[in-house]
Short mmCIF file of C-alpha atoms and ligand atoms in Angstrom, two decimals:
data_model
loop_
_atom_site.label_atom_id
_atom_site.label_comp_id
_atom_site.label_asym_id
_atom_site.label_seq_id
_atom_site.Cartn_x
_atom_site.Cartn_y
_atom_site.Cartn_z
CA MET A 27 15.87 -20.53 -2.76
CA LYS A 28 15.39 -20.83 0.53
CA THR A 29 11.09 -21.12 1.47
CA VAL A 30 10.52 -18.00 4.53
CA ARG A 31 8.13 -19.02 7.23
CA TRP A 32 4.78 -15.81 7.41
CA GLY A 33 2.47 -15.05 10.18
CA ILE A 34 -0.52 -12.54 9.44
CA ILE A 35 -1.53 -9.95 11.25
CA GLY A 36 -4.77 -9.02 11.61
CA PRO A 37 -7.08 -11.63 9.91
CA GLY A 38 -10.12 -9.27 8.86
CA ASN A 39 -10.66 -8.07 4.35
CA ILE A 40 -7.40 -8.30 3.06
CA ALA A 41 -5.69 -10.52 4.98
CA HIS A 42 -7.71 -12.99 3.39
CA LYS A 43 -6.50 -12.00 -0.20
CA PHE A 44 -3.41 -12.27 1.10
CA ALA A 45 -3.53 -16.08 2.21
CA ASP A 46 -5.49 -16.87 -0.61
CA ALA A 47 -2.36 -15.75 -2.75
CA LEU A 48 0.68 -16.76 -0.51
CA ARG A 49 -0.03 -20.49 -0.15
CA THR A 50 0.27 -20.67 -3.93
CA ILE A 51 3.95 -18.75 -3.17
CA GLU A 52 6.39 -22.10 -3.60
CA SER A 53 9.41 -20.21 -1.85
CA ALA A 54 6.45 -19.30 1.44
CA ILE A 55 4.53 -20.84 3.18
CA LEU A 56 1.87 -19.01 5.69
CA THR A 57 2.85 -21.11 9.43
CA ALA A 58 0.94 -18.62 11.75
CA VAL A 59 -1.44 -15.96 11.95
CA ALA A 60 -2.37 -13.43 15.39
CA SER A 61 -6.32 -12.30 16.02
CA ARG A 62 -6.90 -10.64 18.95
CA ASP A 63 -10.03 -13.10 19.70
CA LYS A 64 -8.43 -16.07 19.95
CA SER A 65 -11.45 -17.94 18.12
CA ARG A 66 -10.88 -15.54 14.35
CA ALA A 67 -7.24 -16.71 14.49
CA ARG A 68 -8.36 -20.52 15.01
CA ARG A 69 -11.57 -20.37 12.01
CA PHE A 70 -8.78 -17.74 10.31
CA ALA A 71 -5.90 -20.47 11.32
CA ASP A 72 -8.67 -23.44 9.78
CA GLN A 73 -9.42 -22.26 6.63
CA TYR A 74 -5.79 -21.75 5.44
CA ALA A 75 -3.77 -24.68 7.06
CA VAL A 76 -2.36 -22.88 9.35
CA PRO A 77 -0.11 -24.33 12.31
CA LEU A 78 0.52 -21.67 14.59
CA ALA A 79 -2.81 -19.29 15.92
CA PHE A 80 -1.89 -16.63 18.23
CA ASP A 81 -4.89 -14.35 20.74
CA SER A 82 -1.94 -11.14 20.51
CA TYR A 83 -0.10 -10.02 17.98
CA ALA A 84 2.67 -9.84 20.71
CA ALA A 85 2.72 -13.38 21.12
CA LEU A 86 3.07 -13.45 16.73
CA ALA A 87 5.94 -11.32 16.61
CA ALA A 88 8.13 -13.33 19.42
CA CYS A 89 8.08 -16.84 17.43
CA PRO A 90 11.19 -18.40 16.22
CA GLU A 91 9.72 -20.05 13.94
CA LEU A 92 8.24 -17.28 11.25
CA ASP A 93 10.94 -15.17 8.97
CA ALA A 94 8.32 -12.82 8.01
CA VAL A 95 5.12 -11.13 9.14
CA TYR A 96 2.72 -9.86 6.77
CA ILE A 97 0.46 -6.49 8.83
CA ALA A 98 -3.27 -5.86 8.06
CA THR A 99 -5.51 -4.75 11.10
CA PRO A 100 -5.84 -0.80 10.64
CA HIS A 101 -3.40 2.11 9.60
CA SER A 102 -3.88 3.10 13.26
CA HIS A 103 -2.17 -0.08 13.92
CA HIS A 104 0.30 -1.02 12.14
CA ALA A 105 3.48 0.77 13.79
CA LYS A 106 2.85 -1.08 17.17
CA PRO A 107 2.72 -5.24 15.90
CA THR A 108 5.27 -3.81 13.10
CA THR A 109 7.89 -1.90 16.08
CA ASP A 110 7.51 -5.92 18.16
CA CYS A 111 8.31 -7.38 14.84
CA LEU A 112 11.09 -5.94 14.03
CA LYS A 113 12.69 -5.87 17.33
CA HIS A 114 12.37 -9.71 17.43
CA GLY A 115 14.64 -9.75 14.57
CA LYS A 116 11.11 -10.61 11.76
CA ALA A 117 11.09 -9.16 8.17
CA VAL A 118 7.64 -6.80 7.75
CA LEU A 119 5.90 -6.49 5.01
CA CYS A 120 2.76 -3.92 6.20
CA GLU A 121 -0.13 -2.30 4.23
CA LYS A 122 -0.24 1.02 2.69
CA PRO A 123 -0.22 3.38 4.21
CA ILE A 124 2.93 1.42 6.33
CA THR A 125 1.83 4.44 9.04
CA VAL A 126 -0.13 7.30 9.89
CA ASN A 127 2.88 9.62 9.15
CA ALA A 128 6.71 10.64 8.29
CA ALA A 129 7.59 10.13 12.11
CA GLU A 130 5.95 6.74 12.90
CA LEU A 131 7.64 5.78 9.89
CA GLN A 132 10.87 7.33 10.13
CA TYR A 133 11.44 5.13 14.41
CA LEU A 134 10.38 2.21 12.24
CA ILE A 135 13.15 2.75 9.77
CA ASP A 136 15.98 4.05 12.07
CA LEU A 137 14.56 0.18 14.10
CA ALA A 138 14.53 -1.86 11.11
CA HIS A 139 18.54 0.00 9.93
CA GLN A 140 19.14 -0.90 13.80
CA ASN A 141 18.20 -4.12 14.24
CA ASN A 142 19.73 -4.98 10.06
CA THR A 143 15.96 -6.34 9.52
CA PHE A 144 13.75 -5.89 6.48
CA LEU A 145 10.70 -3.43 6.31
CA MET A 146 8.43 -2.86 3.59
CA GLU A 147 4.91 -1.38 2.34
CA ALA A 148 2.51 -3.53 0.39
CA MET A 149 2.38 -1.01 -2.22
CA TRP A 150 1.38 -3.75 -4.22
CA THR A 151 0.34 -2.07 -7.56
CA ARG A 152 3.99 -1.79 -7.51
CA PHE A 153 4.64 -4.65 -7.93
CA LEU A 154 2.10 -5.88 -10.79
CA PRO A 155 3.66 -7.55 -14.10
CA ILE A 156 1.95 -4.27 -16.24
CA MET A 157 3.76 -1.99 -13.93
CA GLU A 158 7.52 -3.49 -15.50
CA THR A 159 6.04 -3.09 -18.88
CA VAL A 160 5.07 0.71 -18.13
CA LYS A 161 8.39 1.33 -16.59
CA ASP A 162 10.47 0.18 -19.52
CA TRP A 163 7.65 2.27 -21.89
CA ILE A 164 9.20 5.60 -19.30
CA ASP A 165 12.49 4.63 -19.21
CA THR A 166 13.29 3.30 -22.98
CA GLY A 167 10.93 7.01 -23.94
CA ALA A 168 8.58 5.76 -25.25
CA ILE A 169 6.38 9.09 -24.55
CA GLY A 170 9.30 11.41 -24.35
CA GLU A 171 9.87 12.80 -20.75
CA PRO A 172 7.18 12.70 -18.94
CA ARG A 173 5.10 15.86 -18.21
CA LEU A 174 2.22 15.37 -16.30
CA VAL A 175 0.85 12.28 -14.17
CA GLN A 176 -3.39 12.22 -13.80
CA ALA A 177 -4.67 9.73 -11.57
CA ASP A 178 -7.40 8.36 -9.10
CA PHE A 179 -8.69 6.59 -6.81
CA GLY A 180 -12.56 6.58 -5.31
CA PHE A 181 -15.12 4.75 -4.54
CA ARG A 182 -19.26 5.22 -2.49
CA SER A 183 -18.98 3.26 0.61
CA ASP A 184 -22.23 3.37 2.29
CA LYS A 185 -20.92 4.89 5.46
CA LYS A 186 -23.97 2.58 7.76
CA ASN A 187 -21.23 2.59 10.53
CA PRO A 188 -19.54 6.13 10.61
CA LYS A 189 -17.24 3.63 13.52
CA THR A 190 -15.45 1.57 10.71
CA ARG A 191 -11.96 2.19 9.84
CA LEU A 192 -13.08 4.97 6.86
CA PHE A 193 -14.62 6.90 8.87
CA ASN A 194 -13.52 7.07 12.47
CA PRO A 195 -10.47 9.26 12.95
CA ALA A 196 -9.16 7.05 15.72
CA LEU A 197 -8.88 4.33 13.12
CA ALA A 198 -6.49 7.26 10.41
CA GLY A 199 -10.03 7.06 8.13
CA GLY A 200 -10.63 9.32 5.56
CA SER A 201 -9.55 8.77 1.61
CA LEU A 202 -7.02 10.37 1.36
CA LEU A 203 -4.82 7.64 3.56
CA ASP A 204 -7.59 5.54 2.79
CA VAL A 205 -6.91 5.08 -1.50
CA GLY A 206 -5.64 8.66 -2.48
CA VAL A 207 -2.27 6.86 -1.19
CA TYR A 208 -2.61 4.79 -4.04
CA PRO A 209 -2.52 7.87 -6.54
CA ILE A 210 0.70 9.92 -4.14
CA SER A 211 2.78 6.51 -4.32
CA PHE A 212 2.21 6.29 -8.43
CA SER A 213 3.43 9.82 -8.78
CA HIS A 214 5.86 9.52 -6.64
CA TRP A 215 7.14 6.68 -9.03
CA VAL A 216 6.00 7.75 -12.23
CA PHE A 217 9.09 10.64 -11.84
CA GLY A 218 11.67 8.79 -9.36
CA ASP A 219 11.38 11.75 -6.94
CA ALA A 220 9.09 12.64 -4.06
CA PRO A 221 7.62 16.89 -4.32
CA VAL A 222 8.86 19.70 -4.00
CA ALA A 223 5.16 21.16 -3.52
CA VAL A 224 1.78 20.01 -2.92
CA SER A 225 -1.28 21.23 -2.16
CA GLY A 226 -5.00 19.70 -2.30
CA GLN A 227 -8.32 20.12 -0.66
CA ALA A 228 -10.14 17.87 1.08
CA MET A 229 -14.22 17.43 2.08
CA LEU A 230 -14.12 17.00 5.33
CA GLY A 231 -17.05 14.63 7.04
CA ASP A 232 -19.15 14.63 9.48
CA THR A 233 -16.13 12.40 11.24
CA GLY A 234 -13.89 14.77 11.17
CA VAL A 235 -11.68 12.71 7.90
CA ASP A 236 -11.82 13.73 4.44
CA GLU A 237 -14.34 11.73 2.02
CA GLN A 238 -12.90 13.31 -1.12
CA MET A 239 -9.81 15.40 -1.68
CA CYS A 240 -8.05 16.88 -4.60
CA ALA A 241 -4.51 17.05 -4.53
CA THR A 242 -1.75 18.90 -6.79
CA MET A 243 2.06 17.99 -6.83
CA LYS A 244 4.34 19.74 -8.39
CA PHE A 245 8.09 17.32 -9.27
CA THR A 246 11.19 18.75 -10.27
CA GLY A 247 11.31 20.34 -13.58
CA GLY A 248 7.84 22.01 -13.13
CA ARG A 249 6.41 18.39 -13.17
CA LEU A 250 3.29 17.97 -12.41
CA ALA A 251 0.32 15.56 -10.88
CA SER A 252 -3.00 15.23 -10.58
CA VAL A 253 -4.80 13.72 -8.10
CA ILE A 254 -8.66 12.73 -6.39
CA SER A 255 -9.05 10.16 -3.64
CA ALA A 256 -13.02 9.47 -2.59
CA ILE A 257 -15.24 7.17 0.37
CA ARG A 258 -18.19 8.60 -1.27
CA THR A 259 -18.22 8.93 -4.39
CA LYS A 260 -16.94 6.18 -7.17
CA THR A 261 -14.31 8.06 -9.52
CA ASN A 262 -12.60 6.18 -13.13
CA GLY A 263 -10.11 4.44 -11.24
CA MET A 264 -7.78 5.64 -14.51
CA ALA A 265 -3.73 6.78 -14.29
CA THR A 266 -2.99 8.56 -17.16
CA ILE A 267 1.03 9.69 -17.80
CA PHE A 268 1.25 12.43 -20.57
CA GLY A 269 4.73 12.86 -21.98
CA THR A 270 6.05 14.88 -24.67
CA ASP A 271 5.56 12.63 -27.28
CA GLY A 272 2.44 10.78 -26.44
CA GLN A 273 1.10 9.05 -23.18
CA ILE A 274 0.19 5.54 -21.52
CA ARG A 275 -3.00 4.89 -20.55
CA ILE A 276 -3.52 2.53 -17.74
CA ALA A 277 -6.53 1.06 -17.07
CA PRO A 278 -9.08 1.18 -14.54
CA PRO A 279 -8.84 0.63 -11.94
CA PHE A 280 -4.77 1.25 -12.26
CA TRP A 281 -3.52 -0.26 -9.10
CA GLN A 282 -4.94 -3.71 -10.00
CA ALA A 283 -4.45 -3.42 -14.06
CA THR A 284 -3.32 -5.82 -16.13
CA THR A 285 -3.28 -3.74 -18.56
CA ALA A 286 -1.82 -0.42 -20.33
CA THR A 287 -1.88 1.19 -23.04
CA LEU A 288 0.99 3.29 -25.22
CA ILE A 289 -0.77 5.93 -27.53
CA ARG A 290 1.85 7.71 -29.95
CA GLY A 291 -0.23 10.52 -31.98
CA LYS A 292 -2.61 7.80 -33.84
CA ASN A 293 -1.13 4.13 -33.04
CA GLN A 294 -1.84 2.80 -29.70
CA GLN A 295 -1.23 -0.69 -28.68
CA THR A 296 -2.17 -2.45 -25.70
CA ILE A 297 -0.26 -4.95 -23.84
CA GLU A 298 -2.12 -7.04 -21.14
CA ARG A 299 -0.05 -8.78 -18.63
CA PRO A 300 -2.36 -11.07 -16.35
CA PHE A 301 -2.12 -12.10 -12.29
CA GLN A 302 -1.13 -15.42 -11.96
CA VAL A 303 -3.74 -15.19 -8.71
CA ASN A 304 -5.37 -11.86 -7.80
CA GLY A 305 -2.02 -9.61 -7.65
CA PHE A 306 -0.95 -9.82 -4.69
CA GLU A 307 1.13 -12.62 -5.17
CA TYR A 308 4.34 -10.67 -6.73
CA GLU A 309 4.65 -8.28 -3.11
CA ILE A 310 4.72 -11.46 -2.11
CA MET A 311 7.78 -13.16 -4.52
CA GLU A 312 9.43 -9.47 -4.20
CA VAL A 313 9.69 -9.78 0.13
CA CYS A 314 11.20 -13.49 -0.86
CA ARG A 315 14.00 -12.40 -3.18
CA CYS A 316 14.68 -9.93 -0.82
CA LEU A 317 15.02 -11.71 1.93
CA ASN A 318 16.56 -14.58 0.07
CA ALA A 319 19.06 -11.85 -1.23
CA GLY A 320 19.91 -11.02 2.08
CA LEU A 321 18.70 -7.42 0.67
CA ALA A 322 16.91 -4.94 4.25
CA GLU A 323 15.01 -3.08 2.01
CA SER A 324 13.31 -3.77 -1.46
CA PRO A 325 15.26 -1.44 -4.18
CA LYS A 326 11.70 -1.27 -6.15
CA LEU A 327 9.77 0.30 -3.72
CA THR A 328 12.88 2.16 -1.25
CA LEU A 329 12.08 2.79 2.27
CA GLN A 330 13.24 6.38 1.41
CA ASP A 331 10.12 6.15 -1.56
CA SER A 332 7.74 5.16 1.02
CA LEU A 333 9.43 8.42 3.20
CA GLY A 334 9.01 10.53 0.88
CA VAL A 335 4.96 9.04 0.40
CA MET A 336 4.34 9.66 3.87
CA GLN A 337 5.42 13.60 3.19
CA THR A 338 3.07 14.02 1.18
CA LEU A 339 -0.21 12.47 2.76
CA ASP A 340 1.54 14.61 6.36
CA MET A 341 1.16 18.20 4.05
CA LEU A 342 -2.00 17.50 2.48
CA ARG A 343 -3.54 16.58 6.08
CA ALA A 344 -1.44 19.95 7.56
CA GLN A 345 -3.09 22.59 5.33
CA TRP A 346 -6.16 20.78 5.86
CA LYS A 347 -5.81 20.31 9.59
CA LEU A 348 -7.41 17.04 9.70
CA HIS A 349 -5.03 15.86 12.20
CA TYR A 350 -5.55 12.28 14.20
CA PRO A 351 -6.38 11.85 17.86
CA SER A 352 -3.01 10.14 18.04
CA GLU A 353 -1.73 12.43 17.27
CA LEU A 354 -2.66 15.57 19.48
CA LYS A 355 -2.15 13.31 22.24
CA LYS A 356 1.72 14.49 21.73
N1 LIG B 419 -3.82 -3.48 -0.68
C1 LIG B 419 -5.12 -3.54 -0.47
O1 LIG B 419 -5.10 -3.52 -1.65
C2 LIG B 419 -6.25 -3.13 0.73
C3 LIG B 419 -7.36 -3.56 0.47
C4 LIG B 419 -8.00 -3.07 1.71
C5 LIG B 419 -6.90 -2.52 2.75
N2 LIG B 419 -6.01 -2.86 2.92
C6 LIG B 419 -5.00 -2.46 4.13
O2 LIG B 419 -5.52 -3.02 5.02
C7 LIG B 419 -5.52 -2.38 6.06
C8 LIG B 419 -6.58 -3.58 7.16
O3 LIG B 419 -7.68 -3.59 6.05
P1 LIG B 419 -8.64 -3.95 5.98
O4 LIG B 419 -9.85 -3.69 5.66
O5 LIG B 419 -8.40 -5.56 6.27
O6 LIG B 419 -9.36 -3.66 7.54
P2 LIG B 419 -10.54 -4.27 8.96
O7 LIG B 419 -10.89 -5.98 8.19
O8 LIG B 419 -11.23 -3.62 8.91
O9 LIG B 419 -9.10 -5.05 9.47
C9 LIG B 419 -8.88 -6.03 9.20
C10 LIG B 419 -8.10 -6.24 10.82
O10 LIG B 419 -7.62 -5.46 12.32
C11 LIG B 419 -7.57 -6.20 13.03
N3 LIG B 419 -7.74 -4.50 14.24
C12 LIG B 419 -6.94 -4.27 14.69
N4 LIG B 419 -6.81 -3.65 15.29
C13 LIG B 419 -7.93 -3.12 15.78
C14 LIG B 419 -9.34 -2.03 15.90
N5 LIG B 419 -8.75 -1.08 16.92
N6 LIG B 419 -10.27 -2.18 15.03
C15 LIG B 419 -10.75 -2.93 13.88
N7 LIG B 419 -9.80 -3.98 13.49
C16 LIG B 419 -8.32 -3.86 14.29
C17 LIG B 419 -8.56 -6.83 13.35
O11 LIG B 419 -7.95 -8.31 13.92
P3 LIG B 419 -8.34 -9.11 14.80
O12 LIG B 419 -9.64 -8.42 15.45
O13 LIG B 419 -8.97 -10.29 14.61
O14 LIG B 419 -7.17 -9.00 15.69
C18 LIG B 419 -9.55 -6.67 11.98
O15 LIG B 419 -10.00 -8.19 11.57
C19 LIG B 419 -5.28 -1.32 6.21
O16 LIG B 419 -4.42 -0.60 6.79
C20 LIG B 419 -5.30 -0.99 4.50
O17 LIG B 419 -5.45 0.44 4.01
C21 LIG B 419 -4.91 -2.30 1.60
#
């Protein structure tokens, strides 16, 4: 397999986890990093032995020595560097949620198609080995017909600084986009479709973003999903798929699970599939595989899938009248 030369834009919290995983992958090499601040780029480059350090995202996007770029900026700042990278023919793996809303994503999809360039949302949960087992159980009818999904992702942040990305509307903060996207994307994946109806309730905090929310999604045939997210309240992190003949429980936290349990009557079977590194290696390997196969998107997480999820997030925010400053300007 040809080695994919990677760049990272936005060397913050999550970029470290990504770099830790990437350096263990044979078909990938970390070649460049870009920060708005030269010394931050240099520090990250020194830590991970990265040859090129840029003090502008645009310079990295234009660098001819790269094949793929990982975008690890706050959600509000995904679309611009992704646009620049796609225009320069770079494959893009962009952190979740891939954009702030569906309109932004539709623009990027059109651009990726025009340039015949790869684009994928970094919804890493989808690529975990245990999810292959879960998919296999669903597809082989181990729980009969899947009817209901229940999933939650909530944690308690101390909110010392309301300007940080979790609480800041200018950075598209709030629980829905930050962590609600996991149970929502999971539900879309289980039912292999987007919902026909969505409704929800949210508690908007003093900065104007949702600090917690509950949502219900109705899929064709009466299949339902119930999801929770929170950034000021810790929840169990469970995902359960209920079928006509049994259920699948994905060990908390489900978004980084290594075990899942199949329950049929009194019979229980638990499967464990540990990570090679930290779980990020699987999405990176998927991008390398797709690029080597000449694919413009991953069949495991298509752009249409991500667009369906963004539409669900848009519908919920519309019900709560939660709009971000960048959306109000238009
Ligand atoms: N997959 C996962 O498990 C996971 C976990 C956490 C977060 N995420 C996602 O990853 C993305 C980044 O999250 P994070 O926690 O790593 O964020 P972060 O540390 O707060 O920010 C990441 C970097 O973005 C850059 N940045 C660009 N414009 C910025 C602005 N206006 N304000 C602040 N920073 C800005 C900064 O880099 P420079 O200033 O150096 O350029 C910063 O270090 C988010 O979309 C989030 O949803 C994913």
